[in-house]
Coordinates of C-alpha atoms and ligand atoms in Angstrom, one line a residue:
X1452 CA 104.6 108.7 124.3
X1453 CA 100.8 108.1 125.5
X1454 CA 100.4 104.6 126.0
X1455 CA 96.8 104.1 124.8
X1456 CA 98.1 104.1 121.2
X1457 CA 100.1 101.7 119.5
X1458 CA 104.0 102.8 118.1
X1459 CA 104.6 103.2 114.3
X1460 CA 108.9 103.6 113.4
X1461 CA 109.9 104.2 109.8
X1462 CA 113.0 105.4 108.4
X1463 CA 114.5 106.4 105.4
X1464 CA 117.7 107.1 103.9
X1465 CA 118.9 110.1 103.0
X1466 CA 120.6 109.6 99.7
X1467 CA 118.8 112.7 97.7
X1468 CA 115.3 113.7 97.0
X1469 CA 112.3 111.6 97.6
X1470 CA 111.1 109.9 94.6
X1471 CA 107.3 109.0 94.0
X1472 CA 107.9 105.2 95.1
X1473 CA 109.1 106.5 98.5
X1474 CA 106.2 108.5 98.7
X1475 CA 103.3 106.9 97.4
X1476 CA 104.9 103.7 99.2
X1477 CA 105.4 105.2 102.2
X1478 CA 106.0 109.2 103.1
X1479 CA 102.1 109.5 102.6
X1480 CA 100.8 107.4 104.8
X1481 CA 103.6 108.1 107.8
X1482 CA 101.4 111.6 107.5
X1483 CA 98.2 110.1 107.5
X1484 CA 99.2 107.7 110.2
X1485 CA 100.3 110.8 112.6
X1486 CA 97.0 111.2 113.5
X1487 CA 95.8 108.6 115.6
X1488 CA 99.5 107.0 116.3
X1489 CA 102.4 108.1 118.5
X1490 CA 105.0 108.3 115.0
X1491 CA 108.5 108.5 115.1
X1492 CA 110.4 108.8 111.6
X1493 CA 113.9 108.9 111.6
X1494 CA 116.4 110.0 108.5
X1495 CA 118.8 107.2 108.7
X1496 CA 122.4 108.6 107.9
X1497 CA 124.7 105.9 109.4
X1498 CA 122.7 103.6 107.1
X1499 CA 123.9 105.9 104.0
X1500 CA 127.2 105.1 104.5
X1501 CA 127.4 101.7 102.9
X1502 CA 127.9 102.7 99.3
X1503 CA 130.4 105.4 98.4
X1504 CA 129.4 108.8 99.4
X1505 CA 131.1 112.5 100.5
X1506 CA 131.0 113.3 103.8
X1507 CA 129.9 117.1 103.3
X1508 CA 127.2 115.8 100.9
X1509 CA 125.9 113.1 103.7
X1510 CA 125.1 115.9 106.1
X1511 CA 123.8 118.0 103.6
X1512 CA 121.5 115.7 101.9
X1513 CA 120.4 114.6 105.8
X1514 CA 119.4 117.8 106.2
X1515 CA 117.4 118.3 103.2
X1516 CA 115.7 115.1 103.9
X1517 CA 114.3 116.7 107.1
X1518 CA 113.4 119.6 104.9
X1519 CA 111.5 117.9 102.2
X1520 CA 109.6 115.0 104.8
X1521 CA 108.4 118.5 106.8
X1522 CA 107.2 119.6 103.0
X1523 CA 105.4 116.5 102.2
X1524 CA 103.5 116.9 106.0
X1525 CA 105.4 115.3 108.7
X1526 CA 105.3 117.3 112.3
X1527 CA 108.5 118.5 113.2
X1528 CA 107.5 116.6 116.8
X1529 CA 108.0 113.2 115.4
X1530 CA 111.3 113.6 113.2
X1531 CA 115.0 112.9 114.0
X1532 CA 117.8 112.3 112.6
X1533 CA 120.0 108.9 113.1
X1534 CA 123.5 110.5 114.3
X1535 CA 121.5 112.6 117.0
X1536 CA 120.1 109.5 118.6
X1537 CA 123.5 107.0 118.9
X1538 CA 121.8 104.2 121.0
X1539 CA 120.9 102.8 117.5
X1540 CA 124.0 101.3 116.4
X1541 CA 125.0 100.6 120.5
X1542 CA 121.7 98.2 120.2
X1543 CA 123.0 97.2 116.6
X1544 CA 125.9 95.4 118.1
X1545 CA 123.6 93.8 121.0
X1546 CA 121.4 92.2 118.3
X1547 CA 124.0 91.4 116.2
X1548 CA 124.3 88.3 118.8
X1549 CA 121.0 87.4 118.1
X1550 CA 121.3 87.6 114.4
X1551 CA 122.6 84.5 112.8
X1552 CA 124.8 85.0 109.5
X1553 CA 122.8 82.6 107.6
X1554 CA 120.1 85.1 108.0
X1555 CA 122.1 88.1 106.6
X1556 CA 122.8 86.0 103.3
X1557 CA 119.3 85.4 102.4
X1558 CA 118.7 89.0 102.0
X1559 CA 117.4 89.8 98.5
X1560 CA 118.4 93.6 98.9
X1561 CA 121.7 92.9 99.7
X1562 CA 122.4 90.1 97.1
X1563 CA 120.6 93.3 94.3
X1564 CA 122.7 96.1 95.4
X1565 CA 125.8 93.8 95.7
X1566 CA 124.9 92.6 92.2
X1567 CA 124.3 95.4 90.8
X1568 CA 127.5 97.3 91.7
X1569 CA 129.3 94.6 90.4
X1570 CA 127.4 94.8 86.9
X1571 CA 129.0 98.4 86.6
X1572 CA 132.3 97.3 88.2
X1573 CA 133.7 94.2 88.7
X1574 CA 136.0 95.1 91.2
X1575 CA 133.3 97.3 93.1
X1576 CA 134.3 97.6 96.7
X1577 CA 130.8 95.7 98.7
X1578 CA 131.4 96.9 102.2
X1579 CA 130.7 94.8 105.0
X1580 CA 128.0 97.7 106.0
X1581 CA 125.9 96.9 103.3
X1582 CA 126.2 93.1 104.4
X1583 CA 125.2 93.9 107.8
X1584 CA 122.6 96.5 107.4
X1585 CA 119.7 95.2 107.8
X1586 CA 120.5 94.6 112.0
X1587 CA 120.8 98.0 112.1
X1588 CA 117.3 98.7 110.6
X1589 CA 116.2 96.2 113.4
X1590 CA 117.7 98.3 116.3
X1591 CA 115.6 101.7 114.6
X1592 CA 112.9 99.3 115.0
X1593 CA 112.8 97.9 118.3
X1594 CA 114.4 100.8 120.0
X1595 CA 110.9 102.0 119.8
X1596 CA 109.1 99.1 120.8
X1597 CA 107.4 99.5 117.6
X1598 CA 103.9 97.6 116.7
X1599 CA 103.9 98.6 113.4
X1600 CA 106.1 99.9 110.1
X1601 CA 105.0 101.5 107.4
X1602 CA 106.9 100.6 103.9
X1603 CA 107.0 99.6 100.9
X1604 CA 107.3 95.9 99.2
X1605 CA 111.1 96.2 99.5
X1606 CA 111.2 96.7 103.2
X1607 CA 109.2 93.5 104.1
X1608 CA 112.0 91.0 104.2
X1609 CA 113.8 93.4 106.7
X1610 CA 111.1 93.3 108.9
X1611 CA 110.5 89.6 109.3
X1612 CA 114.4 89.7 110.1
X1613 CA 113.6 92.6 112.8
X1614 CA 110.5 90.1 113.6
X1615 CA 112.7 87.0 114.1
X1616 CA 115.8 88.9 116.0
X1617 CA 113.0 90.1 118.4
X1618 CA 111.4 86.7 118.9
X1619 CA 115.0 84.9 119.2
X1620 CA 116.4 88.0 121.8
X1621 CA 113.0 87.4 124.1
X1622 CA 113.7 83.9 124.0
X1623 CA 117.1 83.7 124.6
X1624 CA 117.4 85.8 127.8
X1625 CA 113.5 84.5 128.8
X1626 CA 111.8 87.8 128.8
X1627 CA 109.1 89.1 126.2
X1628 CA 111.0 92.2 126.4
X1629 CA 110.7 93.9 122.2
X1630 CA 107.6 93.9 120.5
X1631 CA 106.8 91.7 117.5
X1632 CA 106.8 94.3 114.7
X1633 CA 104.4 94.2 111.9
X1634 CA 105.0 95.8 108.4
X1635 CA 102.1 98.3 106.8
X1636 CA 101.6 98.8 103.7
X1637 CA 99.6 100.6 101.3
X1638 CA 98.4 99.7 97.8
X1639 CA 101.4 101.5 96.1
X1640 CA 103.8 99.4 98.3
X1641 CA 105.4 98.5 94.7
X1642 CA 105.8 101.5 92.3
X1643 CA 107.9 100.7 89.2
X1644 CA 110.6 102.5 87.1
X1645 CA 108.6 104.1 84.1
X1646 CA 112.1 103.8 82.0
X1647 CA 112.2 99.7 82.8
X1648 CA 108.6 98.9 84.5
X1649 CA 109.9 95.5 85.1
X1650 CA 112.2 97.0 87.9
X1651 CA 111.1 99.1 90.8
X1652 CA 111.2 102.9 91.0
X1653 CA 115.1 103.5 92.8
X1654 CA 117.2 106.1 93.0
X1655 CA 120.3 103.4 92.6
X1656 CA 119.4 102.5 88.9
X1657 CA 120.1 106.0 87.8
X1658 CA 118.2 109.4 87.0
X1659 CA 116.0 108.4 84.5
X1660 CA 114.4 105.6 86.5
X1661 CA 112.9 108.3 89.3
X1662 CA 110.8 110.8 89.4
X1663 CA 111.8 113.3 91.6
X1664 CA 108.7 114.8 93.2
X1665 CA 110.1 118.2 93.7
X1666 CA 111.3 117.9 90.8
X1667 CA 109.9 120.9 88.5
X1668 CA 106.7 120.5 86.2
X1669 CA 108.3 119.9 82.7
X1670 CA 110.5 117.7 84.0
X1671 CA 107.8 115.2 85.4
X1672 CA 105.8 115.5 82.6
X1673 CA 108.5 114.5 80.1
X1674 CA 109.2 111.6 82.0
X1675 CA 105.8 110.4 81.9
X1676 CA 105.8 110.8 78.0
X1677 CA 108.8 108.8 77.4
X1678 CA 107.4 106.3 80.1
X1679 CA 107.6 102.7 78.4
X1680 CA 104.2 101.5 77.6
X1681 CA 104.5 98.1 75.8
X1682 CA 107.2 95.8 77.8
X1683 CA 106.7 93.0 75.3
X1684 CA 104.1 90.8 77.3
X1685 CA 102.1 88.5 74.7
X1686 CA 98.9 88.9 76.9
X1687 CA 97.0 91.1 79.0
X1688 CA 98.0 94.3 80.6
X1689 CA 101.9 95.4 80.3
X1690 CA 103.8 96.2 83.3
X1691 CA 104.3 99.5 81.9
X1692 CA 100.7 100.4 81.7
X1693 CA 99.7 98.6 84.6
X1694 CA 101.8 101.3 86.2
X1695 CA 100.5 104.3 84.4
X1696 CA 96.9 102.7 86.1
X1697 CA 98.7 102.4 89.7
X1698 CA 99.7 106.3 89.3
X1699 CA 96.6 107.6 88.1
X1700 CA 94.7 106.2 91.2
X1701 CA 97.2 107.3 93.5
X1702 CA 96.7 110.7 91.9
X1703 CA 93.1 110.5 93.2
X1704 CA 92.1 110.5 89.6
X1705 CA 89.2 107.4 90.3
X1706 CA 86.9 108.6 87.7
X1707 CA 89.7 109.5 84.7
X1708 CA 91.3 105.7 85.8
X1709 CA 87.8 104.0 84.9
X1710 CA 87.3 105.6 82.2
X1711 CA 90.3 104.8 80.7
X1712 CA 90.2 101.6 82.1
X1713 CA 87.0 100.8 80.1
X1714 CA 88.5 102.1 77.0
X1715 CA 91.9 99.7 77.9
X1716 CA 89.1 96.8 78.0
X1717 CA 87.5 97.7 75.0
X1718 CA 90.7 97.6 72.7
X1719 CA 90.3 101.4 72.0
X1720 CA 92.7 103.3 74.9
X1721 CA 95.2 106.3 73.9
X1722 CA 98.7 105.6 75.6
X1723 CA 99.0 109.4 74.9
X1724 CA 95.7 110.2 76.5
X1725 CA 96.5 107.9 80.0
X1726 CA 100.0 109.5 80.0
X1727 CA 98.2 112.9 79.7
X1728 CA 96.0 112.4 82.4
X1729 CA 98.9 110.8 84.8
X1730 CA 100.9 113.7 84.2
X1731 CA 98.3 116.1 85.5
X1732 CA 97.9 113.7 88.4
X1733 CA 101.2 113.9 89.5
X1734 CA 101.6 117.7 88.7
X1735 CA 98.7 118.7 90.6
X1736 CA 99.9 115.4 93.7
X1737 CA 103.5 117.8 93.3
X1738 CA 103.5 121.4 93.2
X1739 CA 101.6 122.0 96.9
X1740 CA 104.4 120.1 98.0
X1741 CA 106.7 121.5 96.4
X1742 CA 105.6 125.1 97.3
X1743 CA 105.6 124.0 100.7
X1744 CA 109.2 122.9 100.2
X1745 CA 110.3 126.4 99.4
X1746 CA 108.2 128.2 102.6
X1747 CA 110.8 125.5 104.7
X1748 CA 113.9 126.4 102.6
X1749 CA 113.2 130.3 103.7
X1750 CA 113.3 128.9 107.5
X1751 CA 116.3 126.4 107.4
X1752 CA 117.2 127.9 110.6
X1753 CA 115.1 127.7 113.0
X1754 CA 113.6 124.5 111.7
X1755 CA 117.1 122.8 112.2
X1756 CA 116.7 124.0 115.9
X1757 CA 113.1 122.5 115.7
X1758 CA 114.8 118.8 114.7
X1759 CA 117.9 119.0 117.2
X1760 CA 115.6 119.5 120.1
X1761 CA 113.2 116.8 118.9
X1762 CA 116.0 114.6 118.1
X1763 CA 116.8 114.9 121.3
X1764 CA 113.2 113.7 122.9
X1765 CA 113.0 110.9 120.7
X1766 CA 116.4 110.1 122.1
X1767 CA 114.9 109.8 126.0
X1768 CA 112.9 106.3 124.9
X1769 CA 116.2 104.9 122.9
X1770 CA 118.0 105.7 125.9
X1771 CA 115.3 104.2 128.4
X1772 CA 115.3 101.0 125.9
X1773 CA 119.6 100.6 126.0
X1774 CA 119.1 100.7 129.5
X1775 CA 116.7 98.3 130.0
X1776 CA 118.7 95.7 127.2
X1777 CA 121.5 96.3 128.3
X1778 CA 120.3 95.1 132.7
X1779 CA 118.6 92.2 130.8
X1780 CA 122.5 91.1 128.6
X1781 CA 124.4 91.3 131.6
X1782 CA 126.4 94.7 130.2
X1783 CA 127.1 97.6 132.6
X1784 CA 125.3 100.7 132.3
X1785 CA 127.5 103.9 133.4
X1786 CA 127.3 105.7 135.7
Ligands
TYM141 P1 114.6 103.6 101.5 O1 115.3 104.9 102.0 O2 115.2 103.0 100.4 O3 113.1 103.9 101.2 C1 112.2 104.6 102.1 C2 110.8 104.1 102.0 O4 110.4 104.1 100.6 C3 109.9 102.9 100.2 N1 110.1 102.7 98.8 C4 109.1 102.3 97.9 N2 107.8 102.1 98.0 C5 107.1 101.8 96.9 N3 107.6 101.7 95.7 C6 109.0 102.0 95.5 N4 109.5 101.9 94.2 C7 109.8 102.3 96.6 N5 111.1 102.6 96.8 C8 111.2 102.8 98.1 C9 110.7 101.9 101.0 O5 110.1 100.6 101.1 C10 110.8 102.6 102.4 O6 109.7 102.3 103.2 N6 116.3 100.2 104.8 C11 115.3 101.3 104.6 C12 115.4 102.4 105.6 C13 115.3 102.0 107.0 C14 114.1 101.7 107.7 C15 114.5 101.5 109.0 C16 112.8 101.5 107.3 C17 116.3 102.0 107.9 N7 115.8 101.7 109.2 C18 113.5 101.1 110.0 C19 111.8 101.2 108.2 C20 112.2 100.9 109.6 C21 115.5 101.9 103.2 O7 116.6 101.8 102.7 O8 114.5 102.6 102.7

């Protein structure tokens, strides 16, 4: 890593295809970023693993993950995958000590996922995984002596916890040793379900409340017809079509957004007409990556060999780090 430029870590789990919250969140800018920052992205697998899941479909979908972040623009370089670098969950159970259970149980993700497994399932088996989570996204984190993360909304919570493990590990064994992470987000850091816009775009409230950006044409353009427009609010804008408005600019469609914007103001705006135009947007933000997607899946090969070997390069600085921790706990290092 060249040391003039600052560290950016981000991860992201590999539980299907990338939806348009994780990439207008976040997928976008880690390609943007790669330019003038040393970038490491990692699909998290062991983090996967804390709501039911098949084994053969884990490695699979880790794979495809790899595929579909190369498709969207991220370098092969700066890429690896979780499992290949194991010093993670070792550094998990150092920080673990630094990590107070109080902490854990304020975190709104868990007490959602938790909540909502039990809405479908009242005896629905929470796994102490999902509980504990989060100081594993704190070892991704500072393994890297990262300055700065790039996510979405959702993520922020997890990184004032990575913050305050980092502050309370440099205090307790009297060495500013890890860096004080800062999260980075973008102005889509919140992009909602178009099916409920009152809940945020997630893979774990079901197929209709994504949309899958490789998914094909038709598909993505339904879904933006039956988006939900009018959420009940007496005044002002609806979630739902506050939305739309959030899409369209991310689509890079500034003038079309105006426009219609003036039309929302003056009382005389088409829902038909701003779904139109948003599901252009997104078609024509899609199929390059999409296309791109398929050039990959005709290299699997060699592209696998590509992530192995830069798996294992990332894995020389989480190795250097474990070292270092582990001279500063007082816990042998072999050999
Ligand atoms: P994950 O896999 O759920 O999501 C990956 C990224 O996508 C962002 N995102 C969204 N952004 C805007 N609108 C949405 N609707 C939306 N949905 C998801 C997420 O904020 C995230 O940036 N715990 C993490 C993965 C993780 C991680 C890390 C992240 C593990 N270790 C270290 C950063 C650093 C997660 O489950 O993200």
């Amino acid at each position: 890593m060249s040391q003039e430029k600052k560290n950016i870590l981000s991860c992201i789990q590999p539980t299907g295809d990338i939806h348009l919250g994780n990439y207008l969140g976040a997928v976008q800018n880690w390609v943007n970023l790669q330019e003038n920052y040393n970038c490491t992205y990692g699909v998290v697998d062991y983090h996967a693993m804390n709501m039911l899941y098949k084994a053969d479909q884990l490695r699979q979908n880790s794979w495809k993950m790899v595929f579909q972040l190369m498709a969207c623009g991220i370098k092969a370089e700066n890429l690896f995958i979780q499992s290949l670098v194991p010093e993670h969950s070792e550094l998990c159970w150092i920080l673990s000590n630094v990590c107070s259970f109080g902490e854990l149980t304020r975190m709104t993700q868990f007490k959602d996922k938790s909540e909502q497994k039990k809405e479908s399932d009242k005896d629905a088996f929470i796994s102490s995984g999902l509980f504990f989570y989060p100081v594993l996204q704190a070892a991704d984190i500072l393994i890297y002596h990262a300055d700065l993360v790039p996510v979405g909304k959702d993520q922020v919570q997890h990184l004032e916890l990575s913050r305050n493990i980092a502050q309370r590990f440099n205090h307790q064994y009297g060495k500013e040793y890890f860096t004080h992470p800062e999260p980075l987000l973008t102005v889509n850091a919140k992009i909602m379900s178009l099916a409920d816009p009152n809940k945020k775009m997630s893979k774990s409230l079901g197929e209709k409340h994504y949309v899958n950006i490789f998914g094909d044409e038709n598909r993505i353009r339904k879904q933006v017809k039956s988006a939900v427009t009018d959420t009940g609010e007496s005044e002002g804008m609806s979630a739902g079509v506050t939305n739309l408005f959030t899409l369209l600019k991310a689509c890079n469609k500034q003038e079309a957004h105006d426009h219609l914007m003036e039309q929302f103001e003056s009382g005389t705006l088409k829902y038909s007409e701003l779904k139109g135009e948003v599901a252009d947007g997104l078609v024509e933000l899609c199929t390059p990556i999409r296309e791109r997607y398929q050039e990959i899946l005709a290299d699997k090969k060699q592209i696998k060999g590509q992530i192995k070997a830069s798996s294992a390069e990332i894995r020389k600085t989480a190795q250097k780090t474990l070292r270092e921790v582990k001279d500063i706990v007082g816990i042998l290092n072999p050999r």
